[in-house]
Short mmCIF file of C-alpha atoms in Angstrom, two decimals:
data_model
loop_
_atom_site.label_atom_id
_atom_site.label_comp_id
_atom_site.label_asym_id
_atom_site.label_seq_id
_atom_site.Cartn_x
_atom_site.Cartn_y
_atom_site.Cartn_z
CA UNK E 1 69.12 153.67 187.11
CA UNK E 2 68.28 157.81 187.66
CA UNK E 3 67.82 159.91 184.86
CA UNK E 4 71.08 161.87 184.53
CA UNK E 5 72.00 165.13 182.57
CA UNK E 6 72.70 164.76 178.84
CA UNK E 7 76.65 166.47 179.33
CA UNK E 8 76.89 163.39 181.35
CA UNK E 9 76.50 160.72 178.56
CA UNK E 10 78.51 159.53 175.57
CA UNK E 11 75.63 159.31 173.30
CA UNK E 12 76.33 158.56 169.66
CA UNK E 13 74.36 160.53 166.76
CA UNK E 14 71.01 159.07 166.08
CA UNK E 15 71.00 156.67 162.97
CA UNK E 16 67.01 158.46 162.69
CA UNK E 17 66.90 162.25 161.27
CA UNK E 18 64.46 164.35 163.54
CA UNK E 19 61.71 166.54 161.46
CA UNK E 20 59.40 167.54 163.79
CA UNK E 21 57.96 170.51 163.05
CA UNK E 22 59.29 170.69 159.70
CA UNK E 23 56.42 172.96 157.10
CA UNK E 24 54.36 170.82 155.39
CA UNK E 25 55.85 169.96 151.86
CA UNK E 26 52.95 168.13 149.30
CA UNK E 27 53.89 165.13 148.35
CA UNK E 28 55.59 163.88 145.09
CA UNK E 29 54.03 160.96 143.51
CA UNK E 30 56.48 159.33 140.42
CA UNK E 31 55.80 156.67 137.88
CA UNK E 32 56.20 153.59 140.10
CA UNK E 33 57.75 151.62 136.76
CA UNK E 34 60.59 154.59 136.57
CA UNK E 35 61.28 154.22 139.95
CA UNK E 36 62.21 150.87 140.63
CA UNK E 37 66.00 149.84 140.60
CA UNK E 38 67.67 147.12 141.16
CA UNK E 39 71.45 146.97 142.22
CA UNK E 40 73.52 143.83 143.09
CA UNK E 41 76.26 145.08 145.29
CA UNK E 42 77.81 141.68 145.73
CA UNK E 43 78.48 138.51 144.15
CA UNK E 44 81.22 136.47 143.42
CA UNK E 45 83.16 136.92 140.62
CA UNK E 46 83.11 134.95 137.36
CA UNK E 47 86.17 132.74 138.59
CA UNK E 48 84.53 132.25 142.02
CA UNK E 49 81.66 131.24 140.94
CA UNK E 50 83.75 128.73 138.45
CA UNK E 51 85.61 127.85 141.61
CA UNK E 52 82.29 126.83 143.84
CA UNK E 53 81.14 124.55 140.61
CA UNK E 54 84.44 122.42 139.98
CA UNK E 55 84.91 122.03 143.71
CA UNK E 56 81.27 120.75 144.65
CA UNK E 57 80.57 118.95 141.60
CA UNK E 58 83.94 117.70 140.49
CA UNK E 59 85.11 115.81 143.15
CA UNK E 60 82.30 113.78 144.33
CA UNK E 61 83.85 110.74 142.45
CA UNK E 62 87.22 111.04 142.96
CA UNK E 63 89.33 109.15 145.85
CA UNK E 64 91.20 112.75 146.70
CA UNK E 65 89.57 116.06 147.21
CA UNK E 66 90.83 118.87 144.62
CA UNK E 67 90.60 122.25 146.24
CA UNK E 68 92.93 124.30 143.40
CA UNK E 69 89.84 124.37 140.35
CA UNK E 70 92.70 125.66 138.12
CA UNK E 71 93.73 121.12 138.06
CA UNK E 72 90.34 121.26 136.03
CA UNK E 73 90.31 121.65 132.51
CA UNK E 74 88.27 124.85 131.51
CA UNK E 75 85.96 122.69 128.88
CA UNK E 76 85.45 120.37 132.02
CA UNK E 77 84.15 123.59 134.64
CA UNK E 78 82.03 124.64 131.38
CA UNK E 79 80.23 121.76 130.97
CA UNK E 80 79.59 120.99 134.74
CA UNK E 81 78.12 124.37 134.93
CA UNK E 82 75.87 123.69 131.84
CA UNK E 83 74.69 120.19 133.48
CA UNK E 84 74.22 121.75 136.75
CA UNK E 85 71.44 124.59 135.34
CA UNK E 86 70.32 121.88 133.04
CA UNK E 87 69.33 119.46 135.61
CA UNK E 88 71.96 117.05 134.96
CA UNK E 89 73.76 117.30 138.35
CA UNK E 90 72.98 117.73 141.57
CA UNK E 91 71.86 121.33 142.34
CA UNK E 92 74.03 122.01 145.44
CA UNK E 93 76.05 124.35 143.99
CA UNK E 94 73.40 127.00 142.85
CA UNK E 95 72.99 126.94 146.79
CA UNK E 96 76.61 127.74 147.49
CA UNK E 97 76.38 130.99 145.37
CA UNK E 98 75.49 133.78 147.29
CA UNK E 99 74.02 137.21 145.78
CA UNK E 100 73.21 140.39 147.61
CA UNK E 101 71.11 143.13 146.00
CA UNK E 102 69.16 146.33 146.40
CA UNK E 103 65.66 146.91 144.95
CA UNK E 104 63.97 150.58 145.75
CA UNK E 105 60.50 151.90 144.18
CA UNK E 106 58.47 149.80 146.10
CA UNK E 107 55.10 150.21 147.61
CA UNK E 108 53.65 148.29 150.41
CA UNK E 109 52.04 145.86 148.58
CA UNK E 110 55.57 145.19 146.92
CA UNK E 111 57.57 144.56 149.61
CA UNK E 112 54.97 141.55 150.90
CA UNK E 113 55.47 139.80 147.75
CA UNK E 114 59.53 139.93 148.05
CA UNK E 115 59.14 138.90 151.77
CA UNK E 116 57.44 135.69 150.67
CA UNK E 117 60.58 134.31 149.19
CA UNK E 118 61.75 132.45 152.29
CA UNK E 119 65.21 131.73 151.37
CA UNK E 120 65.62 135.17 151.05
CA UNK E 121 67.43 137.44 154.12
CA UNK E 122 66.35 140.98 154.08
CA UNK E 123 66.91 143.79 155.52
CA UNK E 124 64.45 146.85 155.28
CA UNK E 125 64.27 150.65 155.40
CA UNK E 126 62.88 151.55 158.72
CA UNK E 127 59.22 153.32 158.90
CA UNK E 128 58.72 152.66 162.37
CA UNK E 129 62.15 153.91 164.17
CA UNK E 130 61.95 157.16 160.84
CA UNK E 131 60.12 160.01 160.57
CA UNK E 132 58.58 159.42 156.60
CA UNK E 133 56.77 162.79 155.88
CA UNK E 134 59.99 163.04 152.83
CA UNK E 135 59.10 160.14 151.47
CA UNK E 136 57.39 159.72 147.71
CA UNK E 137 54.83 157.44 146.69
CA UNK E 138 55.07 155.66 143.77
CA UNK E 139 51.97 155.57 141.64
CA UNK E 140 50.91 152.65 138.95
CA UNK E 141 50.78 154.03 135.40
CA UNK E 142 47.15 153.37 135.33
CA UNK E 143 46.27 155.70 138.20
CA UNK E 144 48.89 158.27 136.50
CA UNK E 145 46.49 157.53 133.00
CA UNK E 146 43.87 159.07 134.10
CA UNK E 147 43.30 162.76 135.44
CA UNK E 148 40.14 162.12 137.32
CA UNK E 149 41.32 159.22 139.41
CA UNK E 150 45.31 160.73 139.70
CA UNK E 151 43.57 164.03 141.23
CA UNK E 152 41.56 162.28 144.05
CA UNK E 153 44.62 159.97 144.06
CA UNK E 154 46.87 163.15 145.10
CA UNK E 155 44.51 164.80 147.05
CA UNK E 156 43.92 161.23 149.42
CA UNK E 157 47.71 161.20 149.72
CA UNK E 158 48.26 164.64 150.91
CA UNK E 159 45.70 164.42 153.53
CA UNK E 160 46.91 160.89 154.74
CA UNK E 161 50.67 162.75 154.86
CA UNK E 162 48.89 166.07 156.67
CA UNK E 163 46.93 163.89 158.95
CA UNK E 164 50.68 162.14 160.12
CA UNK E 165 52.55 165.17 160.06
CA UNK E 166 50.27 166.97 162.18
CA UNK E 167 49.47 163.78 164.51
CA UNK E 168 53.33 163.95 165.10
CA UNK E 169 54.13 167.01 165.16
CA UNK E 170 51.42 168.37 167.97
CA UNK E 171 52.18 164.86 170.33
CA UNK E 172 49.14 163.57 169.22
CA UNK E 173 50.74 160.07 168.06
CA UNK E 174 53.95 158.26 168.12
CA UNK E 175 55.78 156.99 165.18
CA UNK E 176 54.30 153.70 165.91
CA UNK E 177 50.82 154.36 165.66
CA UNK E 178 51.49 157.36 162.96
CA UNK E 179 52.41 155.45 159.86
CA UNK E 180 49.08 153.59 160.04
CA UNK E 181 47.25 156.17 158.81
CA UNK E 182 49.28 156.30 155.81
CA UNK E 183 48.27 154.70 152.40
CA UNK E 184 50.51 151.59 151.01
CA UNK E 185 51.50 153.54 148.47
CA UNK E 186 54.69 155.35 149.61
CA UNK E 187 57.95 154.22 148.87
CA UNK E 188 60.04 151.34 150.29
CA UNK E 189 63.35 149.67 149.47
CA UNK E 190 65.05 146.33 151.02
CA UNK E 191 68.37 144.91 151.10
CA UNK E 192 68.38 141.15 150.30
CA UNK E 193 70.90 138.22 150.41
CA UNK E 194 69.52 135.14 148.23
CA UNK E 195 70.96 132.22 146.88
CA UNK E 196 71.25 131.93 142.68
CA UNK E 197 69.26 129.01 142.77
CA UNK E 198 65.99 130.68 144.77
CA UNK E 199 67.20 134.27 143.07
CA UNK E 200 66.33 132.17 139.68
CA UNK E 201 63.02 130.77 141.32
CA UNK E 202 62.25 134.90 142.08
CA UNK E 203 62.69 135.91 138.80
CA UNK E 204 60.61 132.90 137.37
CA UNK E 205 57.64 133.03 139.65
CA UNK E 206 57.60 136.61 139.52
CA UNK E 207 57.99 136.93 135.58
CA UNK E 208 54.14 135.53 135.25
CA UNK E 209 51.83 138.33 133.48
CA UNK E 210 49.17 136.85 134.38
CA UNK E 211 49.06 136.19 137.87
CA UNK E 212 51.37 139.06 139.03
CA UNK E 213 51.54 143.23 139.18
CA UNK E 214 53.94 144.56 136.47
CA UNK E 215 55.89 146.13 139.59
CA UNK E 216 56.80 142.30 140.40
CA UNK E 217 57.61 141.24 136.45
CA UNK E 218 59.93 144.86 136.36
CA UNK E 219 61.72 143.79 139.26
CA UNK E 220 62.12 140.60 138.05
CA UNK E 221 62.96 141.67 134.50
CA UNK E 222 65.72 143.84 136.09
CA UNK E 223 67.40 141.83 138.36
CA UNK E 224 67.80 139.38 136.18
CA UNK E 225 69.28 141.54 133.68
CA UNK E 226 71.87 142.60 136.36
CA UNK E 227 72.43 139.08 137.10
CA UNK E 228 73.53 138.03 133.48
CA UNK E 229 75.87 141.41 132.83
CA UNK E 230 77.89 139.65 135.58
CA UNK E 231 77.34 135.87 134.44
CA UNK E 232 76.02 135.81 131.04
CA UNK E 233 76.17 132.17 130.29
CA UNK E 234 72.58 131.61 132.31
CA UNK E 235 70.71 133.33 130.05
CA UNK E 236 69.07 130.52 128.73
CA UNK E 237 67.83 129.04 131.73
CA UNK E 238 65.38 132.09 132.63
CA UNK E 239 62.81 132.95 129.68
CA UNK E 240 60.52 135.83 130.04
CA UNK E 241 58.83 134.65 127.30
CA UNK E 242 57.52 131.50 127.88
CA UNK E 243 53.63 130.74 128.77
CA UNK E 244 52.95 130.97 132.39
CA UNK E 245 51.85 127.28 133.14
CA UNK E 246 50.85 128.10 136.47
CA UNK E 247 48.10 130.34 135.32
CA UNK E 248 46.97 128.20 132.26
CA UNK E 249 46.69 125.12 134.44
CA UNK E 250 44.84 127.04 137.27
CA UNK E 251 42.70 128.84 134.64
CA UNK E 252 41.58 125.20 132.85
CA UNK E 253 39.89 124.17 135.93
CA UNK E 254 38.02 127.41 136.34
CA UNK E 255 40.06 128.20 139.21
CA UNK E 256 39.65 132.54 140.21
CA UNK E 257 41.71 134.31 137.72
CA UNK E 258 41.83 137.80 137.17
CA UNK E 259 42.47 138.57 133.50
CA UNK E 260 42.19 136.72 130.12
CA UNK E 261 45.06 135.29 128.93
CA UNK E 262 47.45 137.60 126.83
CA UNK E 263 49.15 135.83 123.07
CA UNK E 264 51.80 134.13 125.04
CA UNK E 265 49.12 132.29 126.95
CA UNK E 266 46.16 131.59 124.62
CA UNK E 267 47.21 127.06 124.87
CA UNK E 268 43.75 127.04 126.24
CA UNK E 269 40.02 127.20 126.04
CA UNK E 270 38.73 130.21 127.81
CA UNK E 271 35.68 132.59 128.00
CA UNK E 272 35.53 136.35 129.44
CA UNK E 273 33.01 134.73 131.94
CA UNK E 274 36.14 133.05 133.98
CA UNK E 275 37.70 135.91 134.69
CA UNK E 276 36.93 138.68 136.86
CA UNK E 277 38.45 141.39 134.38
CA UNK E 278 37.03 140.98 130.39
CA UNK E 279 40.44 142.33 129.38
CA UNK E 280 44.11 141.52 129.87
CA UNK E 281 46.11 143.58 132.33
CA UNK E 282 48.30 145.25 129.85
CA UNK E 283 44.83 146.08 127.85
CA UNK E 284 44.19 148.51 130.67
CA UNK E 285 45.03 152.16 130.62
CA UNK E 286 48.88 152.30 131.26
CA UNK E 287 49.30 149.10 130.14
CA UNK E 288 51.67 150.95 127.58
CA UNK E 289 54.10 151.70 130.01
CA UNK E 290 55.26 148.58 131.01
CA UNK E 291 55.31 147.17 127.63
CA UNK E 292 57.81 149.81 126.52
CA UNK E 293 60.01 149.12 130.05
CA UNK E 294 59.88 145.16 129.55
CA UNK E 295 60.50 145.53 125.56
CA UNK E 296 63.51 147.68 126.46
CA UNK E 297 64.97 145.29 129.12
CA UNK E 298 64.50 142.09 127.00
CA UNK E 299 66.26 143.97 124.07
CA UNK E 300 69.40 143.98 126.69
CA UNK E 301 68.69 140.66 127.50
CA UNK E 302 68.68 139.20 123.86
CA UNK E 303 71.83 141.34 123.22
CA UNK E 304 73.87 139.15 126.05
CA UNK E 305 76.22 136.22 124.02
CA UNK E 306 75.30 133.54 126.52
CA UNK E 307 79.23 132.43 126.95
CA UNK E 308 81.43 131.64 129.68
CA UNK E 309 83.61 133.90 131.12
CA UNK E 310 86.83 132.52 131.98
CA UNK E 311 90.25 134.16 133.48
#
């Protein structure tokens, strides 16, 4: 087909902004830990989610199918729901609930740990098709600690942001080849769609102190705080403060570990020598600040009566 004159093309509006040429603005670096939120912005509702339980898991010995869950007693949907998150009945159910959820503060590094989660569909904020020279980066707390390292910090981040501005701006680059000479530290968010019974498996694998950043245990921490203001009767089933047996088992066998264990996980012999740190993670500067965050959220979490709700 010929190239044609714009006036003769119905073209809609861009979904990208266009900010060529726009001046150079520094860039503003935030607390990664007060950045991240987590929203669910769907899920079924306390009666669906009854619903899905006394119609999978009530009728599978019965001669006729039920489809009203209101013929169930409501002592009868409790309990099935308890059995089912106990391990008592079959787990299909926690497959046939269906969460979707926001999570924003995010670096690079971040978003390659949520991608992991295969179960998971996701959706991401574009940095290929999207100009990015607005966008913040989100700092740890222990680069933030210290003035000498959050200077040079700053300064390497400004010049990576110059050096794609300019790149763009004089034709040098497309938007392809421009973001790669950006640092992973600038901010992301995704869109995910999970079921409860992987969105549990998240939160657990991700919950480790051990063997994860404290970006992953905040996420973690918060979603499943969001999780149980909607269905409070799982809280028992999820406990951030359990040892990580992962990292204790690993650790035994002399397996490469990067920090000493902290209280929670001291069911072991161990030396500084089998670690590559001689301290714990939270022992490092900025440590502080995710102790306060995850001693804040598990004060909302212990506040939640673990009951059912029921129409």
């Amino acid at each position: 087909m010929p190239r044609v004159n714009r006036d003769d093309l119905y073209i809609e509006h861009m979904h990208s902004e266009r900010k060529h040429n726009e001046p150079f603005q520094p860039v503003e670096i935030v607390n990664q830990l007060d950045a991240i939120d987590v929203t669910i912005t769907d899920a079924p509702s306390p009666e669906q989610f009854r619903k899905i339980f006394a119609i999978f898991l009530l009728n599978t010995c019965r001669d006729t199918i039920i489809t009203d869950h209101k013929k169930f007693t409501e002592p009868m949907i409790d309990r099935t729901i308890d059995q089912c998150f106990a391990g008592e009945l079959l787990p299909t159910a926690l497959e046939a609930v269906y969460i979707s959820w926001t999570v924003s503060g995010l670096d690079m590094i971040d978003t390659t740990h949520l991608i992991r989660h295969r179960a998971f569909s996701f959706s991401a904020q574009l940095h290929g098709d999207r100009d990015v020279r607005r966008d913040r980066v989100v700092a740890k707390p222990g680069i933030l600690s210290n003035p000498v390292i959050r200077d040079r910090y700053e300064t390497l981040c400004n010049d990576a942001l110059r050096l794609y501005v300019d790149s763009l701006d004089t034709g040098a680059l497309n938007l392809f080849d421009a973001r790669t000479v950006l640092p992973r530290c600038f901010e992301h968010f995704y869109m995910v769609r999970s079921p409860l019974k992987d969105l549990m498996g998240y939160c657990r694998a991700r919950a480790c102190e051990q063997l994860q950043p404290i970006s992953d245990n905040v996420v973690a921490l918060k979603l499943w705080l969001e999780v149980l203001k909607i269905y409070p009767w799982l809280k028992p089933y999820i406990d951030f403060r359990r040892p990580d047996a992962f990292y204790q088992t690993m650790s035994k066998k002399g397996k490469t570990s990067l920090f000493p264990p902290n209280e929670k996980n001291e069911g072991f012999d161990w030396h500084e020598d089998m670690f590559l740190h001689p301290i714990h993670r939270d022992e490092f500067p900025g440590g502080e600040k995710y102790l306060g965050i995850r001693a804040e959220i598990m004060a909302q979490i212990d506040a939640i009566v673990p009951e059912h709700h029921r129409e």
